[in-house]
Amino acid sequence: MSAAVETMAYAGETPWHGLGKKVSDALTPDEMLKEAGLDWEVRRVPLVLEGTNAKIDSHFALERSSDKSILGICGKDWQPTQNKQAFSFFREFTEAGHMKMETAGSLLEGRQTWALAAIKKSFALKGKDEVGGYLLLSNPHIWGKRILAAFTTVRVVCNNTLTMAVNGAKGNSTFKMTHTNVFDEAMQEKATVAMGMASKKFDEFQEAAELLATTRINDDQLCDFLKETFHPTIQYVTLNDEKVVDLLGRTAQRVREAIETQPGADLESSKGTYWGALNAVTYLTDHKLGRTQDNRLASAWFGTNANLKARAFETAIEHAKAA
């Protein structure tokens, strides 16, 4: 594996990032946990001043059981949530046949663990542009980071991840929990309720996607979309302006190219629409930006590019409604 992705397993077809080892597509959450190399625990260990036996009471080191590596430092109120505890989130859904474990893994030397399950929700724009639903669970072993469960989507034709449609939504579309709580049965119940509400948000996403796929976008509107997505503080007039390349930067220019060349560019739902413009951003962030595929994965789900996609989605919706 490369620098960002430490271990990973996937069921079904090779995922868009091309990483990990292939496993059976009928694994339970516990089986996926083991296949993904996440069957280890974390524990708090005392910090001792160098050269003395004096302990630091306010902070602890976070140690991984598999190799005794130190994942970081945490405060005294920080409660480890074990990977096995976190994966129990999926058990009710998989046993009922509502979800299927698809992929799981470890990023950043164990500091960020995650699992992705396919859900029985999907739709097709204009009858051909298929979008599937998934549930993403993030369990970071990082002080200050929250446990997160959220619906995400994947556009089948190009494997673009549209996590921002959930992370950027208002209301109870995600489940978040700080590590000052214990992931017990009561917390599991709250998470399940939150996900029931998030399922409704998925339906709202379908409605938003249909709006984007039926709203035409011209050059000036594309100019505004790119400006607000990449450089919201910059002002200019049209895409024909000689300074537009400098104003937008190379990344936004690559989005313009991707609008014409991305997989699915010729689909009726994509060609000349806000949906096509939005997916040009997601295609670029998921498949082109960054030095390596594993760095793209980390950024697309949990980093800078996840925020960029959230802004692009919100901007596209706002502009399409105003068009």
PDB file of C-alpha atoms in Angstrom:
ATOM      1  CA  MET A   1       0.000   0.000   0.000  1.00  0.00           C
ATOM      2  CA  SER A   2       0.999   3.616  -0.469  1.00  0.00           C
ATOM      3  CA  ALA A   3       1.608   6.245   2.163  1.00  0.00           C
ATOM      4  CA  ALA A   4      -1.954   7.252   3.068  1.00  0.00           C
ATOM      5  CA  VAL A   5      -3.708   3.871   2.766  1.00  0.00           C
ATOM      6  CA  GLU A   6      -2.278   1.389   5.259  1.00  0.00           C
ATOM      7  CA  THR A   7      -4.630  -1.609   4.834  1.00  0.00           C
ATOM      8  CA  MET A   8      -7.817  -2.132   2.843  1.00  0.00           C
ATOM      9  CA  ALA A   9     -10.242  -4.796   1.619  1.00  0.00           C
ATOM     10  CA  TYR A  10     -13.075  -4.560  -0.906  1.00  0.00           C
ATOM     11  CA  ALA A  11     -15.913  -6.749  -2.168  1.00  0.00           C
ATOM     12  CA  GLY A  12     -17.309  -6.782  -5.691  1.00  0.00           C
ATOM     13  CA  GLU A  13     -15.673  -4.837  -8.488  1.00  0.00           C
ATOM     14  CA  THR A  14     -12.399  -2.988  -8.029  1.00  0.00           C
ATOM     15  CA  PRO A  15     -13.178   0.397  -6.440  1.00  0.00           C
ATOM     16  CA  TRP A  16     -12.464   3.671  -8.228  1.00  0.00           C
ATOM     17  CA  HIS A  17      -9.171   4.197  -6.389  1.00  0.00           C
ATOM     18  CA  GLY A  18      -7.905   0.725  -7.367  1.00  0.00           C
ATOM     19  CA  LEU A  19      -6.527  -0.074  -3.904  1.00  0.00           C
ATOM     20  CA  GLY A  20      -6.896  -2.980  -1.486  1.00  0.00           C
ATOM     21  CA  LYS A  21      -7.394  -6.755  -1.664  1.00  0.00           C
ATOM     22  CA  LYS A  22     -10.503  -8.431  -3.079  1.00  0.00           C
ATOM     23  CA  VAL A  23     -12.692 -10.405  -0.643  1.00  0.00           C
ATOM     24  CA  SER A  24     -16.038 -12.211  -0.694  1.00  0.00           C
ATOM     25  CA  ASP A  25     -19.095 -10.022  -1.272  1.00  0.00           C
ATOM     26  CA  ALA A  26     -21.022 -11.728   1.540  1.00  0.00           C
ATOM     27  CA  LEU A  27     -18.899 -10.787   4.552  1.00  0.00           C
ATOM     28  CA  THR A  28     -20.346  -9.822   7.909  1.00  0.00           C
ATOM     29  CA  PRO A  29     -19.081  -6.613   9.526  1.00  0.00           C
ATOM     30  CA  ASP A  30     -16.779  -8.662  11.800  1.00  0.00           C
ATOM     31  CA  GLU A  31     -15.410 -10.617   8.833  1.00  0.00           C
ATOM     32  CA  MET A  32     -14.789  -7.422   6.862  1.00  0.00           C
ATOM     33  CA  LEU A  33     -13.044  -5.977   9.907  1.00  0.00           C
ATOM     34  CA  LYS A  34     -10.585  -8.875   9.933  1.00  0.00           C
ATOM     35  CA  GLU A  35     -10.029  -8.960   6.162  1.00  0.00           C
ATOM     36  CA  ALA A  36      -9.302  -5.235   6.164  1.00  0.00           C
ATOM     37  CA  GLY A  37      -6.623  -5.687   8.835  1.00  0.00           C
ATOM     38  CA  LEU A  38      -8.561  -3.713  11.439  1.00  0.00           C
ATOM     39  CA  ASP A  39      -8.815  -6.420  14.112  1.00  0.00           C
ATOM     40  CA  TRP A  40      -6.687  -4.487  16.600  1.00  0.00           C
ATOM     41  CA  GLU A  41      -7.500  -2.275  19.560  1.00  0.00           C
ATOM     42  CA  VAL A  42      -6.306   1.051  20.885  1.00  0.00           C
ATOM     43  CA  ARG A  43      -5.674   1.932  24.491  1.00  0.00           C
ATOM     44  CA  ARG A  44      -4.537   4.894  26.514  1.00  0.00           C
ATOM     45  CA  VAL A  45      -1.114   4.559  28.095  1.00  0.00           C
ATOM     46  CA  PRO A  46       0.445   6.976  30.611  1.00  0.00           C
ATOM     47  CA  LEU A  47       2.865   9.656  29.506  1.00  0.00           C
ATOM     48  CA  VAL A  48       6.048   9.841  31.559  1.00  0.00           C
ATOM     49  CA  LEU A  49       8.508  12.720  31.642  1.00  0.00           C
ATOM     50  CA  GLU A  50      11.756  11.687  30.020  1.00  0.00           C
ATOM     51  CA  GLY A  51      14.410  10.710  32.541  1.00  0.00           C
ATOM     52  CA  THR A  52      11.911  10.508  35.411  1.00  0.00           C
ATOM     53  CA  ASN A  53       9.053   8.349  36.658  1.00  0.00           C
ATOM     54  CA  ALA A  54       6.726  11.349  36.858  1.00  0.00           C
ATOM     55  CA  LYS A  55       3.453  10.815  34.960  1.00  0.00           C
ATOM     56  CA  ILE A  56       1.581  13.525  33.093  1.00  0.00           C
ATOM     57  CA  ASP A  57      -1.969  13.306  34.396  1.00  0.00           C
ATOM     58  CA  SER A  58      -3.626  15.558  31.835  1.00  0.00           C
ATOM     59  CA  HIS A  59      -2.730  13.583  28.692  1.00  0.00           C
ATOM     60  CA  PHE A  60      -2.151  10.033  27.478  1.00  0.00           C
ATOM     61  CA  ALA A  61      -0.521   8.326  24.511  1.00  0.00           C
ATOM     62  CA  LEU A  62      -2.791   6.299  22.230  1.00  0.00           C
ATOM     63  CA  GLU A  63      -1.236   2.880  21.566  1.00  0.00           C
ATOM     64  CA  ARG A  64      -2.249   0.299  18.959  1.00  0.00           C
ATOM     65  CA  SER A  65      -2.280  -3.305  20.156  1.00  0.00           C
ATOM     66  CA  SER A  66      -1.068  -4.935  16.925  1.00  0.00           C
ATOM     67  CA  ASP A  67       2.357  -3.306  16.799  1.00  0.00           C
ATOM     68  CA  LYS A  68       2.549  -1.083  19.923  1.00  0.00           C
ATOM     69  CA  SER A  69       2.787   1.964  17.662  1.00  0.00           C
ATOM     70  CA  ILE A  70       1.731   5.325  19.089  1.00  0.00           C
ATOM     71  CA  LEU A  71      -1.093   6.851  17.068  1.00  0.00           C
ATOM     72  CA  GLY A  72      -1.030  10.151  18.898  1.00  0.00           C
ATOM     73  CA  ILE A  73      -1.765  11.982  22.132  1.00  0.00           C
ATOM     74  CA  CYS A  74      -5.181  12.369  23.750  1.00  0.00           C
ATOM     75  CA  GLY A  75      -6.721  14.160  26.717  1.00  0.00           C
ATOM     76  CA  LYS A  76      -7.866  12.450  29.884  1.00  0.00           C
ATOM     77  CA  ASP A  77     -11.531  12.579  28.836  1.00  0.00           C
ATOM     78  CA  TRP A  78     -10.901  10.906  25.472  1.00  0.00           C
ATOM     79  CA  GLN A  79     -12.565   7.470  25.224  1.00  0.00           C
ATOM     80  CA  PRO A  80     -11.213   5.002  22.636  1.00  0.00           C
ATOM     81  CA  THR A  81     -13.854   3.512  20.359  1.00  0.00           C
ATOM     82  CA  GLN A  82     -12.561   0.157  19.171  1.00  0.00           C
ATOM     83  CA  ASN A  83     -12.906  -0.747  15.507  1.00  0.00           C
ATOM     84  CA  LYS A  84     -15.051  -3.733  16.450  1.00  0.00           C
ATOM     85  CA  GLN A  85     -17.405  -1.459  18.383  1.00  0.00           C
ATOM     86  CA  ALA A  86     -17.668   0.941  15.466  1.00  0.00           C
ATOM     87  CA  PHE A  87     -18.335  -1.846  12.945  1.00  0.00           C
ATOM     88  CA  SER A  88     -21.196  -3.082  15.121  1.00  0.00           C
ATOM     89  CA  PHE A  89     -23.063  -0.087  13.726  1.00  0.00           C
ATOM     90  CA  PHE A  90     -23.624  -2.068  10.512  1.00  0.00           C
ATOM     91  CA  ARG A  91     -24.772  -5.329  12.108  1.00  0.00           C
ATOM     92  CA  GLU A  92     -28.476  -4.514  12.373  1.00  0.00           C
ATOM     93  CA  PHE A  93     -28.600  -3.299   8.767  1.00  0.00           C
ATOM     94  CA  THR A  94     -26.623  -6.182   7.221  1.00  0.00           C
ATOM     95  CA  GLU A  95     -28.470  -8.892   9.139  1.00  0.00           C
ATOM     96  CA  ALA A  96     -31.766  -7.438   7.934  1.00  0.00           C
ATOM     97  CA  GLY A  97     -30.509  -7.454   4.361  1.00  0.00           C
ATOM     98  CA  HIS A  98     -30.686  -3.669   3.990  1.00  0.00           C
ATOM     99  CA  MET A  99     -26.935  -3.232   3.450  1.00  0.00           C
ATOM    100  CA  LYS A 100     -23.904  -5.164   2.226  1.00  0.00           C
ATOM    101  CA  MET A 101     -20.343  -4.565   3.368  1.00  0.00           C
ATOM    102  CA  GLU A 102     -18.346  -3.230   0.447  1.00  0.00           C
ATOM    103  CA  THR A 103     -14.979  -1.890   1.650  1.00  0.00           C
ATOM    104  CA  ALA A 104     -13.039  -1.007   4.784  1.00  0.00           C
ATOM    105  CA  GLY A 105      -9.556   0.077   5.668  1.00  0.00           C
ATOM    106  CA  SER A 106      -7.036   2.128   7.542  1.00  0.00           C
ATOM    107  CA  LEU A 107      -5.526   5.458   6.552  1.00  0.00           C
ATOM    108  CA  LEU A 108      -2.607   7.403   7.972  1.00  0.00           C
ATOM    109  CA  GLU A 109      -0.959   4.477   9.785  1.00  0.00           C
ATOM    110  CA  GLY A 110      -4.138   3.549  11.653  1.00  0.00           C
ATOM    111  CA  ARG A 111      -5.200   7.013  12.723  1.00  0.00           C
ATOM    112  CA  GLN A 112      -8.223   6.996  10.408  1.00  0.00           C
ATOM    113  CA  THR A 113     -10.284   3.820   9.968  1.00  0.00           C
ATOM    114  CA  TRP A 114     -13.430   3.518   7.888  1.00  0.00           C
ATOM    115  CA  ALA A 115     -15.996   1.136   6.406  1.00  0.00           C
ATOM    116  CA  LEU A 116     -18.359   1.531   3.466  1.00  0.00           C
ATOM    117  CA  ALA A 117     -21.577  -0.455   3.010  1.00  0.00           C
ATOM    118  CA  ALA A 118     -23.832  -0.509  -0.048  1.00  0.00           C
ATOM    119  CA  ILE A 119     -27.487   0.271   0.683  1.00  0.00           C
ATOM    120  CA  LYS A 120     -30.570  -0.662  -1.298  1.00  0.00           C
ATOM    121  CA  LYS A 121     -31.157   2.833  -2.590  1.00  0.00           C
ATOM    122  CA  SER A 122     -30.350   3.989  -6.103  1.00  0.00           C
ATOM    123  CA  PHE A 123     -31.773   5.952  -9.008  1.00  0.00           C
ATOM    124  CA  ALA A 124     -31.040   6.718 -12.666  1.00  0.00           C
ATOM    125  CA  LEU A 125     -31.106  10.218 -14.138  1.00  0.00           C
ATOM    126  CA  LYS A 126     -32.677  10.396 -17.605  1.00  0.00           C
ATOM    127  CA  GLY A 127     -32.948   6.612 -17.412  1.00  0.00           C
ATOM    128  CA  LYS A 128     -29.224   5.930 -17.936  1.00  0.00           C
ATOM    129  CA  ASP A 129     -27.095   7.862 -15.428  1.00  0.00           C
ATOM    130  CA  GLU A 130     -27.072   5.522 -12.413  1.00  0.00           C
ATOM    131  CA  VAL A 131     -26.307   6.655  -8.863  1.00  0.00           C
ATOM    132  CA  GLY A 132     -25.975   4.174  -6.009  1.00  0.00           C
ATOM    133  CA  GLY A 133     -26.310   4.746  -2.276  1.00  0.00           C
ATOM    134  CA  TYR A 134     -23.791   3.876   0.431  1.00  0.00           C
ATOM    135  CA  LEU A 135     -23.205   4.347   4.133  1.00  0.00           C
ATOM    136  CA  LEU A 136     -19.766   5.584   5.147  1.00  0.00           C
ATOM    137  CA  LEU A 137     -18.544   5.115   8.720  1.00  0.00           C
ATOM    138  CA  SER A 138     -15.440   6.942   9.897  1.00  0.00           C
ATOM    139  CA  ASN A 139     -13.783   5.996  13.188  1.00  0.00           C
ATOM    140  CA  PRO A 140     -10.738   8.248  13.675  1.00  0.00           C
ATOM    141  CA  HIS A 141      -8.248   7.435  16.407  1.00  0.00           C
ATOM    142  CA  ILE A 142      -7.304  11.099  16.543  1.00  0.00           C
ATOM    143  CA  TRP A 143      -7.871  13.450  19.454  1.00  0.00           C
ATOM    144  CA  GLY A 144     -10.396  16.104  18.455  1.00  0.00           C
ATOM    145  CA  LYS A 145     -11.925  14.090  15.582  1.00  0.00           C
ATOM    146  CA  ARG A 146     -15.469  12.721  15.779  1.00  0.00           C
ATOM    147  CA  ILE A 147     -16.905   9.363  14.827  1.00  0.00           C
ATOM    148  CA  LEU A 148     -19.040   9.957  11.749  1.00  0.00           C
ATOM    149  CA  ALA A 149     -21.635   7.912   9.874  1.00  0.00           C
ATOM    150  CA  ALA A 150     -23.187   9.434   6.772  1.00  0.00           C
ATOM    151  CA  PHE A 151     -24.878   8.483   3.530  1.00  0.00           C
ATOM    152  CA  THR A 152     -22.842   8.988   0.395  1.00  0.00           C
ATOM    153  CA  THR A 153     -23.434   8.263  -3.273  1.00  0.00           C
ATOM    154  CA  VAL A 154     -21.429   6.975  -6.215  1.00  0.00           C
ATOM    155  CA  ARG A 155     -22.106   7.858  -9.838  1.00  0.00           C
ATOM    156  CA  VAL A 156     -21.657   4.505 -11.568  1.00  0.00           C
ATOM    157  CA  VAL A 157     -20.458   5.722 -14.971  1.00  0.00           C
ATOM    158  CA  CYS A 158     -17.334   7.367 -13.550  1.00  0.00           C
ATOM    159  CA  ASN A 159     -17.210   6.174  -9.912  1.00  0.00           C
ATOM    160  CA  ASN A 160     -17.384   9.741  -8.601  1.00  0.00           C
ATOM    161  CA  THR A 161     -18.095   9.894  -4.884  1.00  0.00           C
ATOM    162  CA  LEU A 162     -20.717  12.450  -3.922  1.00  0.00           C
ATOM    163  CA  THR A 163     -20.233  12.403  -0.162  1.00  0.00           C
ATOM    164  CA  MET A 164     -20.705  16.140  -0.052  1.00  0.00           C
ATOM    165  CA  ALA A 165     -24.400  15.681  -0.788  1.00  0.00           C
ATOM    166  CA  VAL A 166     -24.736  14.300   2.705  1.00  0.00           C
ATOM    167  CA  ASN A 167     -22.025  16.120   4.605  1.00  0.00           C
ATOM    168  CA  GLY A 168     -23.248  19.431   3.234  1.00  0.00           C
ATOM    169  CA  ALA A 169     -26.901  18.772   3.996  1.00  0.00           C
ATOM    170  CA  LYS A 170     -28.639  20.457   6.878  1.00  0.00           C
ATOM    171  CA  GLY A 171     -30.305  18.630   9.736  1.00  0.00           C
ATOM    172  CA  ASN A 172     -29.790  15.093  11.029  1.00  0.00           C
ATOM    173  CA  SER A 173     -28.350  13.618   7.842  1.00  0.00           C
ATOM    174  CA  THR A 174     -25.249  12.394   9.635  1.00  0.00           C
ATOM    175  CA  PHE A 175     -24.431  10.789  12.949  1.00  0.00           C
ATOM    176  CA  LYS A 176     -21.531  12.318  14.850  1.00  0.00           C
ATOM    177  CA  MET A 177     -20.140  11.336  18.232  1.00  0.00           C
ATOM    178  CA  THR A 178     -17.187  12.708  20.166  1.00  0.00           C
ATOM    179  CA  HIS A 179     -14.726  10.415  21.890  1.00  0.00           C
ATOM    180  CA  THR A 180     -15.800  11.740  25.279  1.00  0.00           C
ATOM    181  CA  ASN A 181     -18.779   9.363  24.918  1.00  0.00           C
ATOM    182  CA  VAL A 182     -18.729   5.581  24.930  1.00  0.00           C
ATOM    183  CA  PHE A 183     -20.076   3.802  21.842  1.00  0.00           C
ATOM    184  CA  ASP A 184     -22.458   1.577  23.788  1.00  0.00           C
ATOM    185  CA  GLU A 185     -25.906   0.160  22.996  1.00  0.00           C
ATOM    186  CA  ALA A 186     -27.630   3.454  23.820  1.00  0.00           C
ATOM    187  CA  MET A 187     -25.332   5.335  21.450  1.00  0.00           C
ATOM    188  CA  GLN A 188     -25.852   2.633  18.818  1.00  0.00           C
ATOM    189  CA  GLU A 189     -29.606   3.192  19.080  1.00  0.00           C
ATOM    190  CA  LYS A 190     -29.186   6.935  18.572  1.00  0.00           C
ATOM    191  CA  ALA A 191     -27.000   6.288  15.552  1.00  0.00           C
ATOM    192  CA  THR A 192     -29.631   3.982  14.062  1.00  0.00           C
ATOM    193  CA  VAL A 193     -32.335   6.621  14.486  1.00  0.00           C
ATOM    194  CA  ALA A 194     -30.079   9.228  12.891  1.00  0.00           C
ATOM    195  CA  MET A 195     -29.487   6.967   9.916  1.00  0.00           C
ATOM    196  CA  GLY A 196     -33.221   6.465   9.456  1.00  0.00           C
ATOM    197  CA  MET A 197     -33.528  10.225   9.099  1.00  0.00           C
ATOM    198  CA  ALA A 198     -30.508  10.291   6.803  1.00  0.00           C
ATOM    199  CA  SER A 199     -32.269   7.828   4.493  1.00  0.00           C
ATOM    200  CA  LYS A 200     -34.832  10.543   3.861  1.00  0.00           C
ATOM    201  CA  LYS A 201     -31.970  12.900   3.043  1.00  0.00           C
ATOM    202  CA  PHE A 202     -30.911  10.461   0.337  1.00  0.00           C
ATOM    203  CA  ASP A 203     -34.312  10.936  -1.272  1.00  0.00           C
ATOM    204  CA  GLU A 204     -33.757  14.685  -1.072  1.00  0.00           C
ATOM    205  CA  PHE A 205     -30.425  14.205  -2.812  1.00  0.00           C
ATOM    206  CA  GLN A 206     -32.180  12.402  -5.657  1.00  0.00           C
ATOM    207  CA  GLU A 207     -34.510  15.369  -6.024  1.00  0.00           C
ATOM    208  CA  ALA A 208     -31.508  17.732  -6.063  1.00  0.00           C
ATOM    209  CA  ALA A 209     -29.685  15.589  -8.641  1.00  0.00           C
ATOM    210  CA  GLU A 210     -32.746  15.604 -10.890  1.00  0.00           C
ATOM    211  CA  LEU A 211     -32.836  19.401 -10.674  1.00  0.00           C
ATOM    212  CA  LEU A 212     -29.166  19.640 -11.672  1.00  0.00           C
ATOM    213  CA  ALA A 213     -29.612  17.161 -14.527  1.00  0.00           C
ATOM    214  CA  THR A 214     -32.518  19.130 -16.024  1.00  0.00           C
ATOM    215  CA  THR A 215     -31.083  22.645 -15.639  1.00  0.00           C
ATOM    216  CA  ARG A 216     -28.978  23.952 -18.503  1.00  0.00           C
ATOM    217  CA  ILE A 217     -25.763  25.895 -17.828  1.00  0.00           C
ATOM    218  CA  ASN A 218     -24.237  28.441 -20.216  1.00  0.00           C
ATOM    219  CA  ASP A 219     -20.687  29.860 -20.285  1.00  0.00           C
ATOM    220  CA  ASP A 220     -21.407  32.789 -18.006  1.00  0.00           C
ATOM    221  CA  GLN A 221     -23.190  30.569 -15.485  1.00  0.00           C
ATOM    222  CA  LEU A 222     -20.305  28.109 -15.628  1.00  0.00           C
ATOM    223  CA  CYS A 223     -17.945  31.006 -14.977  1.00  0.00           C
ATOM    224  CA  ASP A 224     -19.900  31.953 -11.850  1.00  0.00           C
ATOM    225  CA  PHE A 225     -20.061  28.324 -10.676  1.00  0.00           C
ATOM    226  CA  LEU A 226     -16.303  27.849 -10.992  1.00  0.00           C
ATOM    227  CA  LYS A 227     -15.545  31.171  -9.374  1.00  0.00           C
ATOM    228  CA  GLU A 228     -17.687  30.506  -6.325  1.00  0.00           C
ATOM    229  CA  THR A 229     -16.441  26.923  -6.042  1.00  0.00           C
ATOM    230  CA  PHE A 230     -12.712  27.588  -6.311  1.00  0.00           C
ATOM    231  CA  HIS A 231     -12.234  31.303  -5.668  1.00  0.00           C
ATOM    232  CA  PRO A 232     -15.343  32.797  -4.049  1.00  0.00           C
ATOM    233  CA  THR A 233     -13.541  36.089  -3.324  1.00  0.00           C
ATOM    234  CA  ILE A 234     -12.446  36.736  -6.929  1.00  0.00           C
ATOM    235  CA  GLN A 235     -14.558  38.807  -9.318  1.00  0.00           C
ATOM    236  CA  TYR A 236     -14.484  38.683 -13.135  1.00  0.00           C
ATOM    237  CA  VAL A 237     -16.954  38.932 -15.992  1.00  0.00           C
ATOM    238  CA  THR A 238     -16.820  36.128 -18.581  1.00  0.00           C
ATOM    239  CA  LEU A 239     -14.885  33.002 -19.460  1.00  0.00           C
ATOM    240  CA  ASN A 240     -13.529  34.830 -22.504  1.00  0.00           C
ATOM    241  CA  ASP A 241     -11.695  37.322 -20.307  1.00  0.00           C
ATOM    242  CA  GLU A 242      -7.930  37.073 -20.994  1.00  0.00           C
ATOM    243  CA  LYS A 243      -7.273  36.964 -17.245  1.00  0.00           C
ATOM    244  CA  VAL A 244      -9.703  34.141 -16.537  1.00  0.00           C
ATOM    245  CA  VAL A 245      -7.002  31.450 -16.423  1.00  0.00           C
ATOM    246  CA  ASP A 246      -5.051  33.352 -13.778  1.00  0.00           C
ATOM    247  CA  LEU A 247      -8.200  34.133 -11.828  1.00  0.00           C
ATOM    248  CA  LEU A 248      -9.512  30.581 -11.800  1.00  0.00           C
ATOM    249  CA  GLY A 249      -6.228  28.802 -11.535  1.00  0.00           C
ATOM    250  CA  ARG A 250      -5.197  25.599 -13.287  1.00  0.00           C
ATOM    251  CA  THR A 251      -7.499  23.387 -11.201  1.00  0.00           C
ATOM    252  CA  ALA A 252     -10.664  25.148 -12.309  1.00  0.00           C
ATOM    253  CA  GLN A 253      -9.449  25.136 -15.890  1.00  0.00           C
ATOM    254  CA  ARG A 254      -9.066  21.368 -15.629  1.00  0.00           C
ATOM    255  CA  VAL A 255     -12.678  21.185 -14.490  1.00  0.00           C
ATOM    256  CA  ARG A 256     -13.724  22.913 -17.703  1.00  0.00           C
ATOM    257  CA  GLU A 257     -11.801  20.284 -19.660  1.00  0.00           C
ATOM    258  CA  ALA A 258     -13.337  17.485 -17.595  1.00  0.00           C
ATOM    259  CA  ILE A 259     -16.846  18.706 -18.430  1.00  0.00           C
ATOM    260  CA  GLU A 260     -16.157  17.611 -22.021  1.00  0.00           C
ATOM    261  CA  THR A 261     -13.966  14.555 -21.402  1.00  0.00           C
ATOM    262  CA  GLN A 262     -15.155  12.872 -18.165  1.00  0.00           C
ATOM    263  CA  PRO A 263     -16.877   9.470 -18.382  1.00  0.00           C
ATOM    264  CA  GLY A 264     -20.571  10.090 -18.977  1.00  0.00           C
ATOM    265  CA  ALA A 265     -19.974  13.530 -20.502  1.00  0.00           C
ATOM    266  CA  ASP A 266     -22.224  12.663 -23.460  1.00  0.00           C
ATOM    267  CA  LEU A 267     -25.144  11.439 -21.338  1.00  0.00           C
ATOM    268  CA  GLU A 268     -28.296  13.557 -21.620  1.00  0.00           C
ATOM    269  CA  SER A 269     -28.215  14.166 -17.866  1.00  0.00           C
ATOM    270  CA  SER A 270     -24.675  15.557 -18.051  1.00  0.00           C
ATOM    271  CA  LYS A 271     -24.134  17.352 -21.339  1.00  0.00           C
ATOM    272  CA  GLY A 272     -24.593  21.089 -20.865  1.00  0.00           C
ATOM    273  CA  THR A 273     -26.144  20.790 -17.386  1.00  0.00           C
ATOM    274  CA  TYR A 274     -25.248  21.691 -13.826  1.00  0.00           C
ATOM    275  CA  TRP A 275     -25.026  17.953 -13.103  1.00  0.00           C
ATOM    276  CA  GLY A 276     -22.250  17.663 -15.669  1.00  0.00           C
ATOM    277  CA  ALA A 277     -20.427  20.663 -14.196  1.00  0.00           C
ATOM    278  CA  LEU A 278     -20.704  19.298 -10.664  1.00  0.00           C
ATOM    279  CA  ASN A 279     -19.452  15.867 -11.694  1.00  0.00           C
ATOM    280  CA  ALA A 280     -16.503  17.448 -13.475  1.00  0.00           C
ATOM    281  CA  VAL A 281     -15.431  18.727 -10.047  1.00  0.00           C
ATOM    282  CA  THR A 282     -15.961  15.355  -8.364  1.00  0.00           C
ATOM    283  CA  TYR A 283     -14.216  13.518 -11.207  1.00  0.00           C
ATOM    284  CA  LEU A 284     -11.195  15.776 -10.925  1.00  0.00           C
ATOM    285  CA  THR A 285     -10.941  15.510  -7.134  1.00  0.00           C
ATOM    286  CA  ASP A 286     -11.487  11.743  -7.042  1.00  0.00           C
ATOM    287  CA  HIS A 287      -9.378  10.711 -10.016  1.00  0.00           C
ATOM    288  CA  LYS A 288      -6.914  13.425 -10.992  1.00  0.00           C
ATOM    289  CA  LEU A 289      -5.827  15.714  -8.155  1.00  0.00           C
ATOM    290  CA  GLY A 290      -3.071  14.628  -5.785  1.00  0.00           C
ATOM    291  CA  ARG A 291       0.130  12.691  -6.307  1.00  0.00           C
ATOM    292  CA  THR A 292      -1.220   9.178  -5.669  1.00  0.00           C
ATOM    293  CA  GLN A 293      -4.522   7.300  -5.590  1.00  0.00           C
ATOM    294  CA  ASP A 294      -4.403   6.704  -1.842  1.00  0.00           C
ATOM    295  CA  ASN A 295      -3.886  10.404  -1.170  1.00  0.00           C
ATOM    296  CA  ARG A 296      -6.879  11.117  -3.399  1.00  0.00           C
ATOM    297  CA  LEU A 297      -8.971   8.657  -1.403  1.00  0.00           C
ATOM    298  CA  ALA A 298      -8.056  10.253   1.918  1.00  0.00           C
ATOM    299  CA  SER A 299      -8.731  13.752   0.633  1.00  0.00           C
ATOM    300  CA  ALA A 300     -11.918  12.886  -1.272  1.00  0.00           C
ATOM    301  CA  TRP A 301     -13.599  11.384   1.804  1.00  0.00           C
ATOM    302  CA  PHE A 302     -12.036  13.113   4.785  1.00  0.00           C
ATOM    303  CA  GLY A 303      -9.859  16.009   3.655  1.00  0.00           C
ATOM    304  CA  THR A 304      -9.644  19.162   1.570  1.00  0.00           C
ATOM    305  CA  ASN A 305     -11.315  17.701  -1.498  1.00  0.00           C
ATOM    306  CA  ALA A 306     -14.326  16.553   0.542  1.00  0.00           C
ATOM    307  CA  ASN A 307     -14.864  20.183   1.543  1.00  0.00           C
ATOM    308  CA  LEU A 308     -14.356  21.322  -2.036  1.00  0.00           C
ATOM    309  CA  LYS A 309     -17.030  18.908  -3.275  1.00  0.00           C
ATOM    310  CA  ALA A 310     -19.410  20.069  -0.558  1.00  0.00           C
ATOM    311  CA  ARG A 311     -18.992  23.660  -1.701  1.00  0.00           C
ATOM    312  CA  ALA A 312     -19.410  22.658  -5.348  1.00  0.00           C
ATOM    313  CA  PHE A 313     -22.648  20.791  -4.596  1.00  0.00           C
ATOM    314  CA  GLU A 314     -24.151  23.619  -2.562  1.00  0.00           C
ATOM    315  CA  THR A 315     -23.130  26.167  -5.215  1.00  0.00           C
ATOM    316  CA  ALA A 316     -24.573  24.090  -8.046  1.00  0.00           C
ATOM    317  CA  ILE A 317     -27.914  23.700  -6.256  1.00  0.00           C
ATOM    318  CA  GLU A 318     -28.106  27.405  -5.454  1.00  0.00           C
ATOM    319  CA  HIS A 319     -27.346  28.418  -9.046  1.00  0.00           C
ATOM    320  CA  ALA A 320     -29.652  25.818 -10.603  1.00  0.00           C
ATOM    321  CA  LYS A 321     -32.561  27.027  -8.498  1.00  0.00           C
ATOM    322  CA  ALA A 322     -31.870  30.584  -9.590  1.00  0.00           C
ATOM    323  CA  ALA A 323     -31.485  29.702 -13.285  1.00  0.00           C
TER     324      ALA A 323
END
